Coordinates of C-alpha atoms and ligand atoms in Angstrom, one line a residue:
M153 CA -96.3 28.1 4.4
A154 CA -95.0 31.6 4.0
S155 CA -91.8 32.7 5.6
V156 CA -92.2 34.3 9.0
T157 CA -89.3 36.7 8.5
T158 CA -89.6 40.0 6.8
G159 CA -87.9 41.1 3.6
G160 CA -88.7 38.0 1.6
R161 CA -85.6 36.2 2.9
T162 CA -85.8 32.4 2.9
P163 CA -85.0 31.3 6.5
L164 CA -82.0 29.0 6.8
I165 CA -81.5 26.4 9.5
A166 CA -77.9 25.4 9.5
G167 CA -76.3 22.5 11.4
N168 CA -72.6 22.9 12.3
W169 CA -71.4 19.4 13.2
K170 CA -68.0 20.6 14.2
M171 CA -65.6 17.6 14.5
N172 CA -68.3 15.0 14.8
L173 CA -69.5 12.1 12.6
N174 CA -67.3 10.4 10.1
H175 CA -68.3 9.9 6.5
L176 CA -70.2 6.7 7.1
Q177 CA -72.1 8.3 10.0
A178 CA -72.7 11.3 7.8
I179 CA -74.4 9.3 5.1
A180 CA -76.7 7.6 7.7
F181 CA -77.4 11.0 9.4
V182 CA -78.3 12.9 6.2
Q183 CA -80.5 10.0 5.0
K184 CA -82.4 9.9 8.3
L185 CA -82.7 13.7 8.3
A186 CA -84.1 13.7 4.8
W187 CA -86.6 11.0 5.8
S188 CA -87.7 12.8 8.9
L189 CA -88.3 16.0 7.0
K190 CA -90.0 14.3 4.2
D191 CA -92.3 12.4 6.6
A192 CA -93.2 15.7 8.2
R193 CA -93.9 17.2 4.7
H194 CA -91.2 19.9 5.2
D195 CA -91.4 22.7 2.6
F196 CA -87.7 23.2 1.7
G197 CA -88.7 26.2 -0.4
A198 CA -90.1 27.9 2.7
V199 CA -87.2 27.0 5.1
E200 CA -83.8 25.9 3.8
V201 CA -82.0 23.2 5.7
A202 CA -78.2 22.9 5.5
V203 CA -75.6 20.7 7.2
F204 CA -71.9 21.4 7.7
P205 CA -70.0 18.2 8.1
P206 CA -66.2 17.8 8.5
F207 CA -64.2 18.0 5.2
T208 CA -63.7 14.2 5.0
D209 CA -67.5 13.7 4.8
L210 CA -68.3 16.1 2.0
R211 CA -67.7 13.8 -1.0
S212 CA -70.0 11.2 0.6
V213 CA -72.7 13.8 1.4
Q214 CA -72.4 15.1 -2.2
T215 CA -72.9 11.6 -3.7
L216 CA -75.9 11.0 -1.5
V217 CA -77.6 14.4 -2.0
S218 CA -77.1 14.3 -5.8
G219 CA -77.9 10.5 -6.1
D220 CA -81.1 10.7 -4.1
K221 CA -81.9 14.3 -5.2
L222 CA -82.2 15.5 -1.6
Q223 CA -83.1 19.1 -1.0
I224 CA -80.7 19.4 1.9
A225 CA -77.9 21.9 1.3
Y226 CA -74.4 21.4 2.7
G227 CA -71.2 23.2 3.2
A228 CA -67.8 23.1 4.9
Q229 CA -66.8 24.5 8.3
D230 CA -63.7 26.4 7.1
V231 CA -61.8 27.3 3.9
S232 CA -58.3 28.5 3.0
Q233 CA -57.9 32.1 2.0
H234 CA -55.6 30.8 -0.8
A235 CA -56.7 29.2 -4.1
S236 CA -53.9 26.7 -4.3
G237 CA -50.2 26.1 -3.4
A238 CA -47.9 25.2 -0.5
F239 CA -50.4 25.3 2.3
T240 CA -50.2 21.9 3.9
G241 CA -53.5 20.8 5.4
E242 CA -55.6 23.6 4.0
I243 CA -58.7 23.2 1.7
A244 CA -59.2 25.7 -1.1
A245 CA -62.6 27.3 -2.0
P246 CA -62.6 25.9 -5.6
F247 CA -62.3 22.4 -4.1
L248 CA -65.5 23.1 -2.1
A249 CA -67.2 24.4 -5.2
Q250 CA -66.3 21.2 -7.0
L251 CA -68.0 19.3 -4.2
D252 CA -71.2 21.4 -4.8
C253 CA -70.9 23.0 -1.4
A254 CA -73.4 25.8 -1.3
Y255 CA -71.9 27.4 1.8
V256 CA -68.9 27.6 3.9
I257 CA -68.7 28.7 7.6
I258 CA -66.1 31.4 8.1
G259 CA -64.8 32.8 11.3
H260 CA -66.5 30.5 13.8
S261 CA -65.5 31.5 17.3
E262 CA -63.6 28.2 17.7
R263 CA -61.5 29.1 14.6
R264 CA -61.0 32.6 15.9
T265 CA -60.0 31.5 19.4
L266 CA -58.3 28.1 18.9
H267 CA -56.7 28.9 15.5
G268 CA -55.9 32.6 15.9
E269 CA -58.1 33.7 13.0
T270 CA -58.2 37.5 12.9
D271 CA -60.9 39.7 11.3
E272 CA -58.4 40.2 8.3
I273 CA -58.1 36.4 7.8
V274 CA -61.9 36.1 8.0
A275 CA -62.2 38.8 5.3
A276 CA -59.6 37.1 3.1
K277 CA -61.5 33.7 3.4
T278 CA -64.8 35.5 2.7
A279 CA -63.3 36.9 -0.5
A280 CA -61.9 33.5 -1.5
A281 CA -65.3 31.8 -1.0
I282 CA -67.2 34.4 -3.0
G283 CA -64.5 34.2 -5.7
A284 CA -65.2 30.4 -6.0
G285 CA -68.9 30.8 -6.0
V286 CA -69.4 29.4 -2.5
V287 CA -71.6 31.5 -0.2
P288 CA -69.8 32.5 3.0
L289 CA -71.6 32.1 6.3
I290 CA -69.7 34.7 8.3
C291 CA -69.7 34.2 12.1
V292 CA -69.4 37.2 14.5
G293 CA -70.0 37.5 18.2
E294 CA -68.9 39.0 21.5
T295 CA -67.4 37.2 24.5
A296 CA -68.9 37.5 27.9
E297 CA -66.3 40.1 28.8
D298 CA -67.0 42.1 25.6
L299 CA -70.7 42.0 26.5
E300 CA -70.0 43.4 30.0
T301 CA -67.5 46.1 28.9
R302 CA -68.8 47.1 25.4
G303 CA -72.4 45.9 25.2
A304 CA -73.7 43.2 22.8
S305 CA -73.4 44.9 19.4
A306 CA -70.0 46.6 19.4
V307 CA -67.7 43.6 18.7
P308 CA -70.0 41.8 16.2
V309 CA -70.5 45.0 14.3
A310 CA -66.7 45.7 14.2
Q311 CA -66.0 42.1 13.1
L312 CA -68.6 42.3 10.3
K313 CA -67.3 45.7 9.1
V314 CA -63.9 44.1 8.3
A315 CA -65.5 41.2 6.4
L316 CA -67.8 43.5 4.5
A317 CA -64.8 45.4 3.0
S318 CA -63.9 42.2 1.1
I319 CA -67.5 41.6 -0.2
P320 CA -68.2 42.9 -3.7
K321 CA -71.7 44.5 -4.1
G322 CA -74.3 42.0 -5.3
S323 CA -72.6 39.0 -3.6
D324 CA -74.7 36.5 -1.7
F325 CA -73.5 36.0 1.9
V326 CA -75.0 35.0 5.2
V327 CA -74.1 36.4 8.7
A328 CA -74.4 34.4 11.9
Y329 CA -74.6 36.3 15.1
E330 CA -73.1 33.9 17.7
P331 CA -72.4 35.3 21.1
V332 CA -69.4 33.3 22.3
W333 CA -70.9 33.0 25.8
A334 CA -73.9 31.3 24.3
I335 CA -72.1 28.7 22.2
G336 CA -72.3 25.2 23.8
S337 CA -73.2 26.7 27.2
G338 CA -76.9 25.9 27.3
Q339 CA -77.5 29.6 28.0
A340 CA -78.9 31.1 24.8
A341 CA -79.3 34.9 24.3
T342 CA -82.9 36.1 24.6
P343 CA -84.8 36.6 21.4
E344 CA -84.8 40.3 22.1
Q345 CA -81.0 40.4 22.5
A346 CA -80.6 38.4 19.2
Q347 CA -82.9 40.9 17.5
Q348 CA -81.1 43.9 18.8
V349 CA -77.7 42.7 17.4
A350 CA -79.2 41.3 14.2
K351 CA -80.7 44.7 13.5
A352 CA -77.4 46.4 14.2
L353 CA -75.7 44.0 11.8
R354 CA -78.3 44.7 9.2
D355 CA -77.8 48.4 9.6
T356 CA -74.1 47.9 9.1
I357 CA -74.6 46.0 5.9
A358 CA -76.9 48.9 4.7
E359 CA -74.1 51.4 5.5
H360 CA -71.5 49.5 3.5
L361 CA -73.3 47.7 0.7
G362 CA -76.6 49.6 0.5
D363 CA -80.3 49.0 1.6
E364 CA -80.9 46.3 -1.0
A365 CA -78.0 44.1 0.2
A366 CA -79.2 44.7 3.8
A367 CA -82.7 43.6 3.0
A368 CA -81.6 40.5 1.0
T369 CA -78.9 39.2 3.5
R370 CA -79.9 36.5 5.9
I371 CA -78.8 37.0 9.5
L372 CA -78.9 33.9 11.7
Y373 CA -78.7 33.6 15.4
G374 CA -76.5 30.8 16.9
G375 CA -75.8 29.8 20.5
S376 CA -77.6 27.0 22.4
V377 CA -80.5 26.9 19.9
K378 CA -82.8 23.9 20.5
A379 CA -86.2 22.8 19.3
D380 CA -87.8 24.4 22.4
N381 CA -86.3 27.9 21.9
I382 CA -86.1 28.3 18.1
A383 CA -89.6 29.8 17.8
G384 CA -88.7 32.8 19.9
F385 CA -85.8 33.7 17.7
M386 CA -87.7 33.1 14.5
R387 CA -90.4 35.6 15.6
Q388 CA -87.8 38.4 15.4
A389 CA -87.9 40.6 12.4
D390 CA -84.2 40.5 11.7
V391 CA -83.4 36.9 12.6
D392 CA -83.6 34.8 9.5
G393 CA -82.6 31.4 10.8
A394 CA -80.2 29.6 13.1
L395 CA -76.7 28.2 13.2
V396 CA -77.1 25.1 15.4
G397 CA -74.1 23.3 17.0
G398 CA -74.8 20.5 19.5
A399 CA -78.5 20.1 18.7
S400 CA -77.7 19.6 15.0
L401 CA -76.2 16.2 15.9
D402 CA -79.6 14.7 16.8
V403 CA -81.7 13.9 13.7
E404 CA -85.1 14.4 15.3
G405 CA -84.0 17.4 17.3
F406 CA -82.5 19.1 14.3
S407 CA -85.5 18.2 12.1
A408 CA -87.8 19.8 14.8
I409 CA -85.7 23.0 14.7
A410 CA -86.0 23.1 10.9
R411 CA -89.8 22.7 11.2
Y412 CA -90.1 25.6 13.7
Q413 CA -93.0 27.0 11.6
K414 CA -95.1 24.3 13.1
H415 CA -94.5 25.7 16.6
V416 CA -93.6 29.3 16.0
G417 CA -97.2 30.4 16.7
V418 CA -97.5 28.7 20.1
Ligands
PEP286 C1 -72.0 26.7 17.2 O1 -71.0 26.1 17.5 O2 -72.0 27.3 16.1 C2 -73.1 26.7 18.1 C3 -74.1 27.5 17.9 O3 -73.1 25.7 19.0 P1 -74.3 25.3 20.0 O4 -75.6 25.3 19.3 O5 -74.0 24.0 20.6 O6 -74.3 26.4 21.1

Protein backbone atom coordinates (compact mmCIF):
# COMPACT_ATOMS: atom_id res chain seq x y z
CA MET A 1 0.00 0.00 0.00
CA ALA A 2 1.38 3.40 -0.91
CA SER A 3 2.38 5.94 1.70
CA VAL A 4 -0.35 8.41 2.60
CA THR A 5 2.09 11.22 3.22
CA THR A 6 3.38 13.51 0.53
CA GLY A 7 6.95 13.90 -0.64
CA GLY A 8 7.77 10.19 -0.83
CA ARG A 9 8.70 10.04 2.85
CA THR A 10 8.26 6.63 4.47
CA PRO A 11 6.04 7.09 7.52
CA LEU A 12 7.61 6.14 10.86
CA ILE A 13 5.72 4.87 13.87
CA ALA A 14 8.08 5.06 16.84
CA GLY A 15 7.46 3.74 20.35
CA ASN A 16 9.21 5.50 23.24
CA TRP A 17 9.12 3.02 26.12
CA LYS A 18 10.65 5.53 28.55
CA MET A 19 11.81 3.75 31.74
CA ASN A 20 9.63 0.68 31.25
CA LEU A 21 10.33 -2.99 30.40
CA ASN A 22 13.57 -4.71 31.41
CA HIS A 23 15.61 -6.69 28.90
CA LEU A 24 13.63 -9.90 29.39
CA GLN A 25 10.33 -8.08 28.98
CA ALA A 26 11.79 -6.31 25.96
CA ILE A 27 12.54 -9.60 24.22
CA ALA A 28 9.01 -10.88 24.83
CA PHE A 29 7.51 -7.56 23.71
CA VAL A 30 9.46 -7.27 20.46
CA GLN A 31 8.73 -10.91 19.61
CA LYS A 32 5.00 -10.40 20.15
CA LEU A 33 5.02 -7.15 18.21
CA ALA A 34 6.74 -8.83 15.27
CA TRP A 35 4.18 -11.67 15.34
CA SER A 36 1.27 -9.26 15.55
CA LEU A 37 2.50 -7.25 12.58
CA LYS A 38 3.37 -10.35 10.58
CA ASP A 39 -0.08 -11.87 11.24
CA ALA A 40 -1.63 -8.65 9.95
CA ARG A 41 0.68 -8.76 6.89
CA HIS A 42 2.16 -5.40 7.78
CA ASP A 43 4.19 -3.86 4.95
CA PHE A 44 7.33 -2.61 6.70
CA GLY A 45 8.46 -0.93 3.49
CA ALA A 46 5.33 1.23 3.52
CA VAL A 47 5.34 2.10 7.24
CA GLU A 48 8.49 1.78 9.30
CA VAL A 49 8.11 0.61 12.89
CA ALA A 50 10.69 1.41 15.57
CA VAL A 51 10.96 0.87 19.32
CA PHE A 52 13.04 2.84 21.80
CA PRO A 53 13.78 0.67 24.83
CA PRO A 54 15.96 1.60 27.83
CA PHE A 55 19.73 1.32 27.27
CA THR A 56 19.99 -1.96 29.20
CA ASP A 57 17.60 -3.67 26.74
CA LEU A 58 19.38 -2.71 23.56
CA ARG A 59 21.82 -5.62 23.32
CA SER A 60 18.97 -8.11 23.82
CA VAL A 61 16.83 -6.37 21.22
CA GLN A 62 19.76 -6.32 18.81
CA THR A 63 20.32 -10.08 19.25
CA LEU A 64 16.63 -10.84 18.71
CA VAL A 65 16.20 -8.55 15.71
CA SER A 66 19.33 -9.78 13.95
CA GLY A 67 18.84 -13.46 14.90
CA ASP A 68 15.21 -13.56 13.75
CA LYS A 69 15.75 -11.07 10.91
CA LEU A 70 12.94 -8.86 12.16
CA GLN A 71 12.11 -5.73 10.26
CA ILE A 72 11.52 -3.70 13.40
CA ALA A 73 14.01 -0.87 13.86
CA TYR A 74 15.18 0.28 17.28
CA GLY A 75 17.04 3.07 18.95
CA ALA A 76 18.01 4.63 22.26
CA GLN A 77 16.17 7.28 24.24
CA ASP A 78 19.18 9.54 24.78
CA VAL A 79 22.88 9.83 23.99
CA SER A 80 25.92 11.67 25.28
CA GLN A 81 27.26 14.64 23.37
CA HIS A 82 30.77 13.22 23.98
CA ALA A 83 32.36 10.33 22.11
CA SER A 84 34.24 8.88 25.13
CA GLY A 85 35.89 9.88 28.38
CA ALA A 86 35.18 10.71 32.00
CA PHE A 87 31.41 11.07 31.79
CA THR A 88 30.11 8.65 34.40
CA GLY A 89 26.75 7.17 33.51
CA GLU A 90 26.67 8.45 29.95
CA ILE A 91 26.37 6.42 26.74
CA ALA A 92 28.29 7.46 23.63
CA ALA A 93 26.81 7.53 20.14
CA PRO A 94 29.44 5.12 18.72
CA PHE A 95 28.28 2.57 21.35
CA LEU A 96 24.75 2.86 19.96
CA ALA A 97 26.06 2.44 16.43
CA GLN A 98 27.81 -0.77 17.54
CA LEU A 99 24.44 -2.03 18.76
CA ASP A 100 22.96 -1.34 15.31
CA CYS A 101 20.68 1.38 16.67
CA ALA A 102 19.14 3.10 13.68
CA TYR A 103 17.89 6.03 15.72
CA VAL A 104 18.29 7.94 18.95
CA ILE A 105 15.71 10.21 20.56
CA ILE A 106 17.25 13.57 21.45
CA GLY A 107 15.73 16.40 23.49
CA HIS A 108 12.61 14.64 24.70
CA SER A 109 10.68 17.06 26.91
CA GLU A 110 11.39 14.85 29.94
CA ARG A 111 15.14 15.25 29.29
CA ARG A 112 14.73 18.97 28.78
CA THR A 113 12.64 19.44 31.94
CA LEU A 114 13.99 16.83 34.36
CA HIS A 115 17.63 16.85 33.24
CA GLY A 116 18.07 20.49 32.26
CA GLU A 117 18.88 19.80 28.62
CA THR A 118 19.19 23.08 26.76
CA ASP A 119 18.80 23.63 23.02
CA GLU A 120 22.61 23.80 22.83
CA ILE A 121 22.99 20.38 24.48
CA VAL A 122 20.35 18.99 22.13
CA ALA A 123 22.34 20.41 19.19
CA ALA A 124 25.59 18.85 20.48
CA LYS A 125 23.90 15.48 20.95
CA THR A 126 22.42 15.74 17.47
CA ALA A 127 25.88 16.32 16.02
CA ALA A 128 27.28 13.40 18.02
CA ALA A 129 24.58 11.05 16.75
CA ILE A 130 25.04 12.09 13.12
CA GLY A 131 28.81 11.76 13.49
CA ALA A 132 28.38 8.16 14.64
CA GLY A 133 25.91 7.28 11.87
CA VAL A 134 22.86 7.11 14.14
CA VAL A 135 19.82 9.08 12.95
CA PRO A 136 18.72 11.64 15.54
CA LEU A 137 15.03 11.93 16.29
CA ILE A 138 14.92 15.47 17.61
CA CYS A 139 12.00 16.36 19.87
CA VAL A 140 10.61 19.88 20.03
CA GLY A 141 7.43 21.25 21.55
CA GLU A 142 5.79 24.03 23.50
CA THR A 143 4.41 24.02 27.02
CA ALA A 144 0.81 25.00 27.77
CA GLU A 145 2.11 28.41 28.87
CA ASP A 146 4.12 28.83 25.65
CA LEU A 147 1.00 27.96 23.69
CA GLU A 148 -1.00 30.63 25.48
CA THR A 149 1.61 33.36 25.34
CA ARG A 150 3.44 32.67 22.07
CA GLY A 151 1.18 30.37 20.02
CA ALA A 152 1.94 26.82 18.97
CA SER A 153 4.85 27.18 16.52
CA ALA A 154 7.18 29.77 18.08
CA VAL A 155 8.93 27.56 20.64
CA PRO A 156 9.23 24.37 18.55
CA VAL A 157 10.58 26.40 15.62
CA ALA A 158 13.11 28.20 17.86
CA GLN A 159 14.22 24.88 19.38
CA LEU A 160 14.61 23.30 15.96
CA LYS A 161 16.65 26.22 14.61
CA VAL A 162 19.36 25.63 17.24
CA ALA A 163 19.52 21.91 16.43
CA LEU A 164 19.60 22.57 12.68
CA ALA A 165 22.77 24.62 13.07
CA SER A 166 24.56 21.40 14.07
CA ILE A 167 23.27 19.32 11.14
CA PRO A 168 25.48 19.07 8.05
CA LYS A 169 23.64 19.27 4.72
CA GLY A 170 22.64 15.86 3.42
CA SER A 171 22.21 14.31 6.90
CA ASP A 172 19.26 12.08 7.69
CA PHE A 173 17.30 13.24 10.72
CA VAL A 174 13.77 13.06 12.05
CA VAL A 175 11.85 15.75 13.93
CA ALA A 176 9.13 14.95 16.45
CA TYR A 177 6.70 17.73 17.28
CA GLU A 178 5.54 16.94 20.79
CA PRO A 179 3.50 19.60 22.55
CA VAL A 180 4.49 19.19 26.19
CA TRP A 181 0.88 19.65 27.31
CA ALA A 182 -0.17 16.69 25.17
CA ILE A 183 2.45 14.21 26.44
CA GLY A 184 0.92 11.64 28.76
CA SER A 185 -2.12 13.87 29.34
CA GLY A 186 -4.65 12.04 27.21
CA GLN A 187 -5.30 15.38 25.53
CA ALA A 188 -3.77 15.16 22.06
CA ALA A 189 -3.39 18.15 19.76
CA THR A 190 -5.92 18.28 16.98
CA PRO A 191 -4.67 16.99 13.61
CA GLU A 192 -4.97 20.55 12.30
CA GLN A 193 -2.78 21.93 15.12
CA ALA A 194 -0.20 19.21 14.45
CA GLN A 195 -0.25 20.00 10.72
CA GLN A 196 0.18 23.72 11.32
CA VAL A 197 3.30 23.24 13.46
CA ALA A 198 4.70 20.43 11.27
CA LYS A 199 4.41 22.78 8.28
CA ALA A 200 6.20 25.56 10.19
CA LEU A 201 8.95 23.09 11.12
CA ARG A 202 9.30 21.95 7.51
CA ASP A 203 9.55 25.57 6.34
CA THR A 204 12.28 26.11 8.94
CA ILE A 205 14.23 23.12 7.61
CA ALA A 206 13.86 24.55 4.10
CA GLU A 207 15.25 27.91 5.25
CA HIS A 208 18.29 26.34 6.87
CA LEU A 209 19.08 23.25 4.82
CA GLY A 210 17.18 23.80 1.58
CA ASP A 211 14.01 22.52 -0.06
CA GLU A 212 15.37 19.07 -0.76
CA ALA A 213 16.18 18.45 2.91
CA ALA A 214 12.78 19.80 3.91
CA ALA A 215 11.00 17.49 1.49
CA ALA A 216 13.01 14.46 2.61
CA THR A 217 12.81 14.94 6.39
CA ARG A 218 10.18 13.09 8.35
CA ILE A 219 8.22 15.09 10.89
CA LEU A 220 6.32 13.09 13.49
CA TYR A 221 3.59 14.14 15.86
CA GLY A 222 3.74 12.95 19.48
CA GLY A 223 1.43 13.45 22.43
CA SER A 224 -1.34 11.06 23.52
CA VAL A 225 -1.41 9.20 20.20
CA LYS A 226 -3.61 6.10 20.30
CA ALA A 227 -4.99 3.63 17.77
CA ASP A 228 -8.22 5.60 17.63
CA ASN A 229 -6.68 9.01 16.83
CA ILE A 230 -3.64 8.14 14.67
CA ALA A 231 -5.57 8.23 11.39
CA GLY A 232 -6.42 11.92 11.77
CA PHE A 233 -2.76 12.84 12.18
CA MET A 234 -1.61 10.66 9.30
CA ARG A 235 -4.04 12.37 6.93
CA GLN A 236 -2.08 15.61 7.35
CA ALA A 237 0.30 16.52 4.54
CA ASP A 238 3.25 17.35 6.79
CA VAL A 239 2.83 14.68 9.46
CA ASP A 240 4.90 11.62 8.58
CA GLY A 241 4.35 9.43 11.58
CA ALA A 242 4.07 9.41 15.34
CA LEU A 243 6.21 9.23 18.44
CA VAL A 244 4.11 7.19 20.84
CA GLY A 245 4.73 6.95 24.58
CA GLY A 246 2.15 5.23 26.80
CA ALA A 247 0.32 3.46 23.98
CA SER A 248 3.58 1.94 22.72
CA LEU A 249 3.71 -0.32 25.79
CA ASP A 250 0.70 -2.34 24.68
CA VAL A 251 1.63 -4.75 21.89
CA GLU A 252 -1.76 -4.86 20.20
CA GLY A 253 -2.39 -1.13 20.65
CA PHE A 254 0.99 -0.21 19.18
CA SER A 255 0.59 -2.72 16.38
CA ALA A 256 -2.78 -1.14 15.53
CA ILE A 257 -1.18 2.32 15.45
CA ALA A 258 1.50 1.03 13.06
CA ARG A 259 -1.26 -0.39 10.85
CA TYR A 260 -3.08 2.96 10.66
CA GLN A 261 -3.33 2.63 6.90
CA LYS A 262 -6.06 0.07 7.49
CA HIS A 263 -8.22 2.69 9.20
CA VAL A 264 -6.91 5.98 7.82
CA GLY A 265 -9.71 6.09 5.26
CA VAL A 266 -12.57 5.66 7.75
C1 LIG B 1 6.22 10.74 24.60
O1 LIG B 1 6.60 10.62 25.76
O2 LIG B 1 7.05 10.93 23.69
C2 LIG B 1 4.79 10.66 24.33
C3 LIG B 1 4.35 11.10 23.19
O3 LIG B 1 4.02 10.13 25.32
P1 LIG B 1 2.43 9.80 25.23
O4 LIG B 1 2.18 9.12 23.92
O5 LIG B 1 2.18 8.90 26.39
O6 LIG B 1 1.70 11.09 25.32
